[in-house]
Amino acid sequence: MTTIRAATPADQPRIDAIRMGVRENVLSDPAKVTPEEVCWYREHAIFLVAEEAGEVVAFACANHQTGFIWALFVDPSHEGRGHGRALLDEALARLKGAGHAQAWLTTGAGTRAERFYRRHGWHDMGRSLDGQLAFIKTLG
Ligand SMILES: CC(C)(COP(=O)(O)OP(=O)(O)OC[C@H]1O[C@@H](n2cnc3c(N)ncnc32)[C@H](O)[C@@H]1OP(=O)(O)O)[C@@H](O)C(=O)NCCC(=O)NCCS
């Protein structure tokens, strides 16, 4: 069973390990994610972790000011068990609660994530400037 809760500073090593352990949407340069940015999401925005049997197995970050889903990452050995969906549903509920009518994100083309978003009602808006696929979802 998935438990969703707010991330704490103590979760960060496990979160970093999950981020660096994924096989798709790999972080090309770890320096692109700064500690300040991570801290901002944790202290001021939406930063959630999913736990299974007391272990953090996935995390998601969303920007309550812009409606942007900044991160959604599941430990590869825990994929396909509903953690991604549970985290995304909770992040979207919080964005809606913050007053957003839609959410948006970008992801790599041809990935499991692309298929996942399409199945869950996200609309393809074409390519962003960095070549990623851009998706939006209306928060009904
Ligand atoms: C894309 C990603 C977030 C999906 O996460 P996930 O936890 O595997 O996704 P879910 O388990 O919620 O859903 C995937 C499928 O697993 C299956 N599934 C879901 N819950 C399940 C359960 N309880 N039992 C068995 N199978 C289940 C379903 O087939 C589901 O498809 P559906 O939603 O159409 O029913 C994950 O694969 C990932 O982190 N990928 C690498 C990083 C990445 O690309 N992130 C996105 C960056 S933008």
PDB file of C-alpha atoms and ligand atoms in Angstrom:
ATOM      1  CA  MET A   1       0.000   0.000   0.000  1.00  0.00           C
ATOM      2  CA  THR A   2       1.216   3.500  -0.876  1.00  0.00           C
ATOM      3  CA  THR A   3       1.493   6.133   1.831  1.00  0.00           C
ATOM      4  CA  ILE A   4       1.902   9.683   0.567  1.00  0.00           C
ATOM      5  CA  ARG A   5       3.465  12.323   2.825  1.00  0.00           C
ATOM      6  CA  ALA A   6       5.446  15.560   2.618  1.00  0.00           C
ATOM      7  CA  ALA A   7       9.184  15.131   2.031  1.00  0.00           C
ATOM      8  CA  THR A   8      11.580  15.998   4.864  1.00  0.00           C
ATOM      9  CA  PRO A   9      15.313  16.857   4.712  1.00  0.00           C
ATOM     10  CA  ALA A  10      16.080  13.342   6.025  1.00  0.00           C
ATOM     11  CA  ASP A  11      14.518  11.848   2.869  1.00  0.00           C
ATOM     12  CA  GLN A  12      16.938  13.644   0.546  1.00  0.00           C
ATOM     13  CA  PRO A  13      19.623  10.926   0.215  1.00  0.00           C
ATOM     14  CA  ARG A  14      16.970   8.374  -0.764  1.00  0.00           C
ATOM     15  CA  ILE A  15      15.315  10.890  -3.131  1.00  0.00           C
ATOM     16  CA  ASP A  16      18.692  11.575  -4.780  1.00  0.00           C
ATOM     17  CA  ALA A  17      19.286   7.833  -5.169  1.00  0.00           C
ATOM     18  CA  ILE A  18      15.897   7.378  -6.868  1.00  0.00           C
ATOM     19  CA  ARG A  19      16.527  10.385  -9.153  1.00  0.00           C
ATOM     20  CA  MET A  20      19.913   9.021 -10.198  1.00  0.00           C
ATOM     21  CA  GLY A  21      18.644   5.425 -10.488  1.00  0.00           C
ATOM     22  CA  VAL A  22      15.951   5.863 -13.146  1.00  0.00           C
ATOM     23  CA  ARG A  23      16.580   4.486 -16.629  1.00  0.00           C
ATOM     24  CA  GLU A  24      14.548   7.084 -18.556  1.00  0.00           C
ATOM     25  CA  ASN A  25      14.418  10.866 -18.218  1.00  0.00           C
ATOM     26  CA  VAL A  26      17.903  10.499 -16.753  1.00  0.00           C
ATOM     27  CA  LEU A  27      19.433  13.681 -15.335  1.00  0.00           C
ATOM     28  CA  SER A  28      22.167  14.504 -17.871  1.00  0.00           C
ATOM     29  CA  ASP A  29      23.966  16.824 -15.455  1.00  0.00           C
ATOM     30  CA  PRO A  30      23.275  16.587 -11.683  1.00  0.00           C
ATOM     31  CA  ALA A  31      24.403  20.224 -11.355  1.00  0.00           C
ATOM     32  CA  LYS A  32      21.197  21.229 -13.174  1.00  0.00           C
ATOM     33  CA  VAL A  33      19.270  20.566  -9.954  1.00  0.00           C
ATOM     34  CA  THR A  34      20.543  22.849  -7.214  1.00  0.00           C
ATOM     35  CA  PRO A  35      20.159  22.257  -3.454  1.00  0.00           C
ATOM     36  CA  GLU A  36      18.443  25.668  -3.286  1.00  0.00           C
ATOM     37  CA  GLU A  37      15.802  24.564  -5.788  1.00  0.00           C
ATOM     38  CA  VAL A  38      15.194  21.304  -3.930  1.00  0.00           C
ATOM     39  CA  CYS A  39      14.925  23.207  -0.653  1.00  0.00           C
ATOM     40  CA  TRP A  40      12.455  25.680  -2.165  1.00  0.00           C
ATOM     41  CA  TYR A  41      10.149  22.882  -3.328  1.00  0.00           C
ATOM     42  CA  ARG A  42      10.327  21.234   0.094  1.00  0.00           C
ATOM     43  CA  GLU A  43       9.774  24.388   2.157  1.00  0.00           C
ATOM     44  CA  HIS A  44       7.506  26.485  -0.059  1.00  0.00           C
ATOM     45  CA  ALA A  45       5.918  24.351  -2.785  1.00  0.00           C
ATOM     46  CA  ILE A  46       4.663  20.752  -3.122  1.00  0.00           C
ATOM     47  CA  PHE A  47       7.210  17.989  -2.450  1.00  0.00           C
ATOM     48  CA  LEU A  48       5.725  14.555  -1.778  1.00  0.00           C
ATOM     49  CA  VAL A  49       7.162  11.101  -1.231  1.00  0.00           C
ATOM     50  CA  ALA A  50       5.497   7.695  -1.561  1.00  0.00           C
ATOM     51  CA  GLU A  51       6.388   5.053   1.007  1.00  0.00           C
ATOM     52  CA  GLU A  52       5.953   1.313   0.774  1.00  0.00           C
ATOM     53  CA  ALA A  53       6.650  -0.760   3.890  1.00  0.00           C
ATOM     54  CA  GLY A  54       8.331   2.263   5.485  1.00  0.00           C
ATOM     55  CA  GLU A  55      10.714   2.887   2.573  1.00  0.00           C
ATOM     56  CA  VAL A  56      10.596   5.912   0.264  1.00  0.00           C
ATOM     57  CA  VAL A  57      10.080   4.476  -3.241  1.00  0.00           C
ATOM     58  CA  ALA A  58       9.014   7.526  -5.271  1.00  0.00           C
ATOM     59  CA  PHE A  59       8.706  11.306  -5.121  1.00  0.00           C
ATOM     60  CA  ALA A  60       6.989  14.201  -6.867  1.00  0.00           C
ATOM     61  CA  CYS A  61       7.464  17.980  -6.878  1.00  0.00           C
ATOM     62  CA  ALA A  62       4.988  20.580  -8.110  1.00  0.00           C
ATOM     63  CA  ASN A  63       5.098  24.364  -8.234  1.00  0.00           C
ATOM     64  CA  HIS A  64       1.943  25.805  -6.628  1.00  0.00           C
ATOM     65  CA  GLN A  65       2.686  29.201  -8.237  1.00  0.00           C
ATOM     66  CA  THR A  66       2.868  28.007 -11.858  1.00  0.00           C
ATOM     67  CA  GLY A  67       1.062  24.638 -11.954  1.00  0.00           C
ATOM     68  CA  PHE A  68       4.255  22.945 -13.167  1.00  0.00           C
ATOM     69  CA  ILE A  69       5.010  19.312 -12.293  1.00  0.00           C
ATOM     70  CA  TRP A  70       8.759  19.583 -11.824  1.00  0.00           C
ATOM     71  CA  ALA A  71       9.457  15.950 -10.916  1.00  0.00           C
ATOM     72  CA  LEU A  72       7.804  12.532 -10.775  1.00  0.00           C
ATOM     73  CA  PHE A  73      10.195   9.643 -10.220  1.00  0.00           C
ATOM     74  CA  VAL A  74       9.642   6.070  -9.096  1.00  0.00           C
ATOM     75  CA  ASP A  75      12.393   3.646  -8.076  1.00  0.00           C
ATOM     76  CA  PRO A  76      12.616   1.285 -11.097  1.00  0.00           C
ATOM     77  CA  SER A  77      12.203  -1.763  -8.840  1.00  0.00           C
ATOM     78  CA  HIS A  78       8.872  -0.342  -7.625  1.00  0.00           C
ATOM     79  CA  GLU A  79       7.333   0.686 -10.948  1.00  0.00           C
ATOM     80  CA  GLY A  80       3.886  -0.551 -12.002  1.00  0.00           C
ATOM     81  CA  ARG A  81       2.454  -0.635  -8.476  1.00  0.00           C
ATOM     82  CA  GLY A  82       0.491   2.626  -8.597  1.00  0.00           C
ATOM     83  CA  HIS A  83       3.013   4.885  -6.830  1.00  0.00           C
ATOM     84  CA  GLY A  84       3.366   7.204  -9.825  1.00  0.00           C
ATOM     85  CA  ARG A  85      -0.364   7.555 -10.180  1.00  0.00           C
ATOM     86  CA  ALA A  86      -0.947   8.078  -6.440  1.00  0.00           C
ATOM     87  CA  LEU A  87       1.729  10.802  -6.247  1.00  0.00           C
ATOM     88  CA  LEU A  88       0.512  12.556  -9.370  1.00  0.00           C
ATOM     89  CA  ASP A  89      -3.130  12.475  -8.219  1.00  0.00           C
ATOM     90  CA  GLU A  90      -2.139  14.043  -4.895  1.00  0.00           C
ATOM     91  CA  ALA A  91       0.086  16.686  -6.534  1.00  0.00           C
ATOM     92  CA  LEU A  92      -2.717  17.605  -8.951  1.00  0.00           C
ATOM     93  CA  ALA A  93      -5.245  17.816  -6.123  1.00  0.00           C
ATOM     94  CA  ARG A  94      -2.934  20.239  -4.320  1.00  0.00           C
ATOM     95  CA  LEU A  95      -2.417  22.338  -7.464  1.00  0.00           C
ATOM     96  CA  LYS A  96      -6.173  22.497  -7.882  1.00  0.00           C
ATOM     97  CA  GLY A  97      -6.486  23.483  -4.219  1.00  0.00           C
ATOM     98  CA  ALA A  98      -3.987  26.287  -4.906  1.00  0.00           C
ATOM     99  CA  GLY A  99      -6.375  27.639  -7.557  1.00  0.00           C
ATOM    100  CA  HIS A 100      -4.954  26.175 -10.782  1.00  0.00           C
ATOM    101  CA  ALA A 101      -7.309  25.217 -13.622  1.00  0.00           C
ATOM    102  CA  GLN A 102      -4.562  23.268 -15.376  1.00  0.00           C
ATOM    103  CA  ALA A 103      -1.182  21.648 -14.750  1.00  0.00           C
ATOM    104  CA  TRP A 104       1.749  21.272 -17.152  1.00  0.00           C
ATOM    105  CA  LEU A 105       4.985  19.317 -17.477  1.00  0.00           C
ATOM    106  CA  THR A 106       7.605  18.192 -19.946  1.00  0.00           C
ATOM    107  CA  THR A 107       9.007  14.710 -20.484  1.00  0.00           C
ATOM    108  CA  GLY A 108      11.213  12.727 -22.858  1.00  0.00           C
ATOM    109  CA  ALA A 109       9.571  11.380 -26.028  1.00  0.00           C
ATOM    110  CA  GLY A 110       9.187   7.618 -26.403  1.00  0.00           C
ATOM    111  CA  THR A 111       9.390   6.946 -22.666  1.00  0.00           C
ATOM    112  CA  ARG A 112       7.197   5.013 -20.242  1.00  0.00           C
ATOM    113  CA  ALA A 113       6.365   8.442 -18.778  1.00  0.00           C
ATOM    114  CA  GLU A 114       5.009   9.660 -22.123  1.00  0.00           C
ATOM    115  CA  ARG A 115       2.698   6.629 -22.316  1.00  0.00           C
ATOM    116  CA  PHE A 116       1.740   7.056 -18.655  1.00  0.00           C
ATOM    117  CA  TYR A 117       0.718  10.713 -19.139  1.00  0.00           C
ATOM    118  CA  ARG A 118      -1.243  10.002 -22.313  1.00  0.00           C
ATOM    119  CA  ARG A 119      -3.187   7.238 -20.528  1.00  0.00           C
ATOM    120  CA  HIS A 120      -3.997   9.611 -17.701  1.00  0.00           C
ATOM    121  CA  GLY A 121      -5.621  12.340 -19.757  1.00  0.00           C
ATOM    122  CA  TRP A 122      -2.673  14.650 -20.436  1.00  0.00           C
ATOM    123  CA  HIS A 123      -2.761  16.534 -23.760  1.00  0.00           C
ATOM    124  CA  ASP A 124       0.264  16.757 -26.018  1.00  0.00           C
ATOM    125  CA  MET A 125       1.184  20.410 -26.705  1.00  0.00           C
ATOM    126  CA  GLY A 126       4.150  19.648 -28.969  1.00  0.00           C
ATOM    127  CA  ARG A 127       7.817  20.133 -28.231  1.00  0.00           C
ATOM    128  CA  SER A 128       9.299  22.533 -25.718  1.00  0.00           C
ATOM    129  CA  LEU A 129      12.440  24.493 -26.640  1.00  0.00           C
ATOM    130  CA  ASP A 130      14.720  21.774 -25.245  1.00  0.00           C
ATOM    131  CA  GLY A 131      13.072  19.094 -27.415  1.00  0.00           C
ATOM    132  CA  GLN A 132      11.015  17.555 -24.619  1.00  0.00           C
ATOM    133  CA  LEU A 133       7.322  16.790 -25.056  1.00  0.00           C
ATOM    134  CA  ALA A 134       5.069  19.321 -23.318  1.00  0.00           C
ATOM    135  CA  PHE A 135       1.801  18.156 -21.777  1.00  0.00           C
ATOM    136  CA  ILE A 136      -1.068  19.954 -20.075  1.00  0.00           C
ATOM    137  CA  LYS A 137      -3.953  18.589 -18.058  1.00  0.00           C
ATOM    138  CA  THR A 138      -7.177  20.338 -17.133  1.00  0.00           C
ATOM    139  CA  LEU A 139      -7.901  19.988 -13.428  1.00  0.00           C
ATOM    140  CA  GLY A 140     -11.600  19.135 -13.450  1.00  0.00           C
TER     141      GLY A 140
HETATM  142  C1  LIG B   1       6.542   7.192 -15.443  1.00  0.00           C
HETATM  143  C2  LIG B   1       6.516   6.729 -13.993  1.00  0.00           C
HETATM  144  C3  LIG B   1       6.451   7.937 -13.078  1.00  0.00           C
HETATM  145  C4  LIG B   1       5.277   5.852 -13.776  1.00  0.00           C
HETATM  146  O1  LIG B   1       5.252   5.443 -12.406  1.00  0.00           O
HETATM  147  P1  LIG B   1       4.623   4.026 -11.942  1.00  0.00           P
HETATM  148  O2  LIG B   1       4.595   4.042 -10.474  1.00  0.00           O
HETATM  149  O3  LIG B   1       5.310   2.915 -12.620  1.00  0.00           O
HETATM  150  O4  LIG B   1       3.159   4.189 -12.533  1.00  0.00           O
HETATM  151  P2  LIG B   1       1.849   3.427 -12.031  1.00  0.00           P
HETATM  152  O5  LIG B   1       2.210   2.151 -11.387  1.00  0.00           O
HETATM  153  O6  LIG B   1       1.033   4.387 -11.242  1.00  0.00           O
HETATM  154  O7  LIG B   1       1.116   3.179 -13.404  1.00  0.00           O
HETATM  155  C5  LIG B   1       1.751   2.435 -14.461  1.00  0.00           C
HETATM  156  C6  LIG B   1       0.987   1.155 -14.742  1.00  0.00           C
HETATM  157  O8  LIG B   1       1.294   0.217 -13.732  1.00  0.00           O
HETATM  158  C7  LIG B   1       0.176  -0.653 -13.547  1.00  0.00           C
HETATM  159  N1  LIG B   1      -0.296  -0.557 -12.160  1.00  0.00           N
HETATM  160  C8  LIG B   1      -0.713   0.543 -11.501  1.00  0.00           C
HETATM  161  N2  LIG B   1      -1.062   0.241 -10.236  1.00  0.00           N
HETATM  162  C9  LIG B   1      -0.855  -1.081 -10.097  1.00  0.00           C
HETATM  163  C10 LIG B   1      -0.997  -1.986  -9.029  1.00  0.00           C
HETATM  164  N3  LIG B   1      -1.463  -1.572  -7.829  1.00  0.00           N
HETATM  165  N4  LIG B   1      -0.666  -3.271  -9.227  1.00  0.00           N
HETATM  166  C11 LIG B   1      -0.196  -3.674 -10.425  1.00  0.00           C
HETATM  167  N5  LIG B   1      -0.050  -2.851 -11.486  1.00  0.00           N
HETATM  168  C12 LIG B   1      -0.366  -1.584 -11.318  1.00  0.00           C
HETATM  169  C13 LIG B   1      -0.846  -0.226 -14.508  1.00  0.00           C
HETATM  170  O9  LIG B   1      -0.691  -0.945 -15.731  1.00  0.00           O
HETATM  171  C14 LIG B   1      -0.506   1.217 -14.727  1.00  0.00           C
HETATM  172  O10 LIG B   1      -1.079   1.672 -15.887  1.00  0.00           O
HETATM  173  P3  LIG B   1      -2.543   2.423 -15.773  1.00  0.00           P
HETATM  174  O11 LIG B   1      -2.274   3.671 -14.993  1.00  0.00           O
HETATM  175  O12 LIG B   1      -2.946   2.686 -17.167  1.00  0.00           O
HETATM  176  O13 LIG B   1      -3.457   1.521 -15.049  1.00  0.00           O
HETATM  177  C15 LIG B   1       7.764   5.846 -13.671  1.00  0.00           C
HETATM  178  O14 LIG B   1       7.821   4.814 -14.613  1.00  0.00           O
HETATM  179  C16 LIG B   1       9.086   6.593 -13.660  1.00  0.00           C
HETATM  180  O15 LIG B   1       9.488   7.133 -12.632  1.00  0.00           O
HETATM  181  N6  LIG B   1       9.801   6.592 -14.814  1.00  0.00           N
HETATM  182  C17 LIG B   1      11.200   7.069 -14.870  1.00  0.00           C
HETATM  183  C18 LIG B   1      11.315   8.545 -14.589  1.00  0.00           C
HETATM  184  C19 LIG B   1      10.424   9.364 -15.464  1.00  0.00           C
HETATM  185  O16 LIG B   1      10.418   9.215 -16.671  1.00  0.00           O
HETATM  186  N7  LIG B   1       9.671  10.260 -14.810  1.00  0.00           N
HETATM  187  C20 LIG B   1       8.849  11.228 -15.474  1.00  0.00           C
HETATM  188  C21 LIG B   1       9.676  12.445 -15.668  1.00  0.00           C
HETATM  189  S1  LIG B   1       8.718  13.738 -16.344  1.00  0.00           S
END
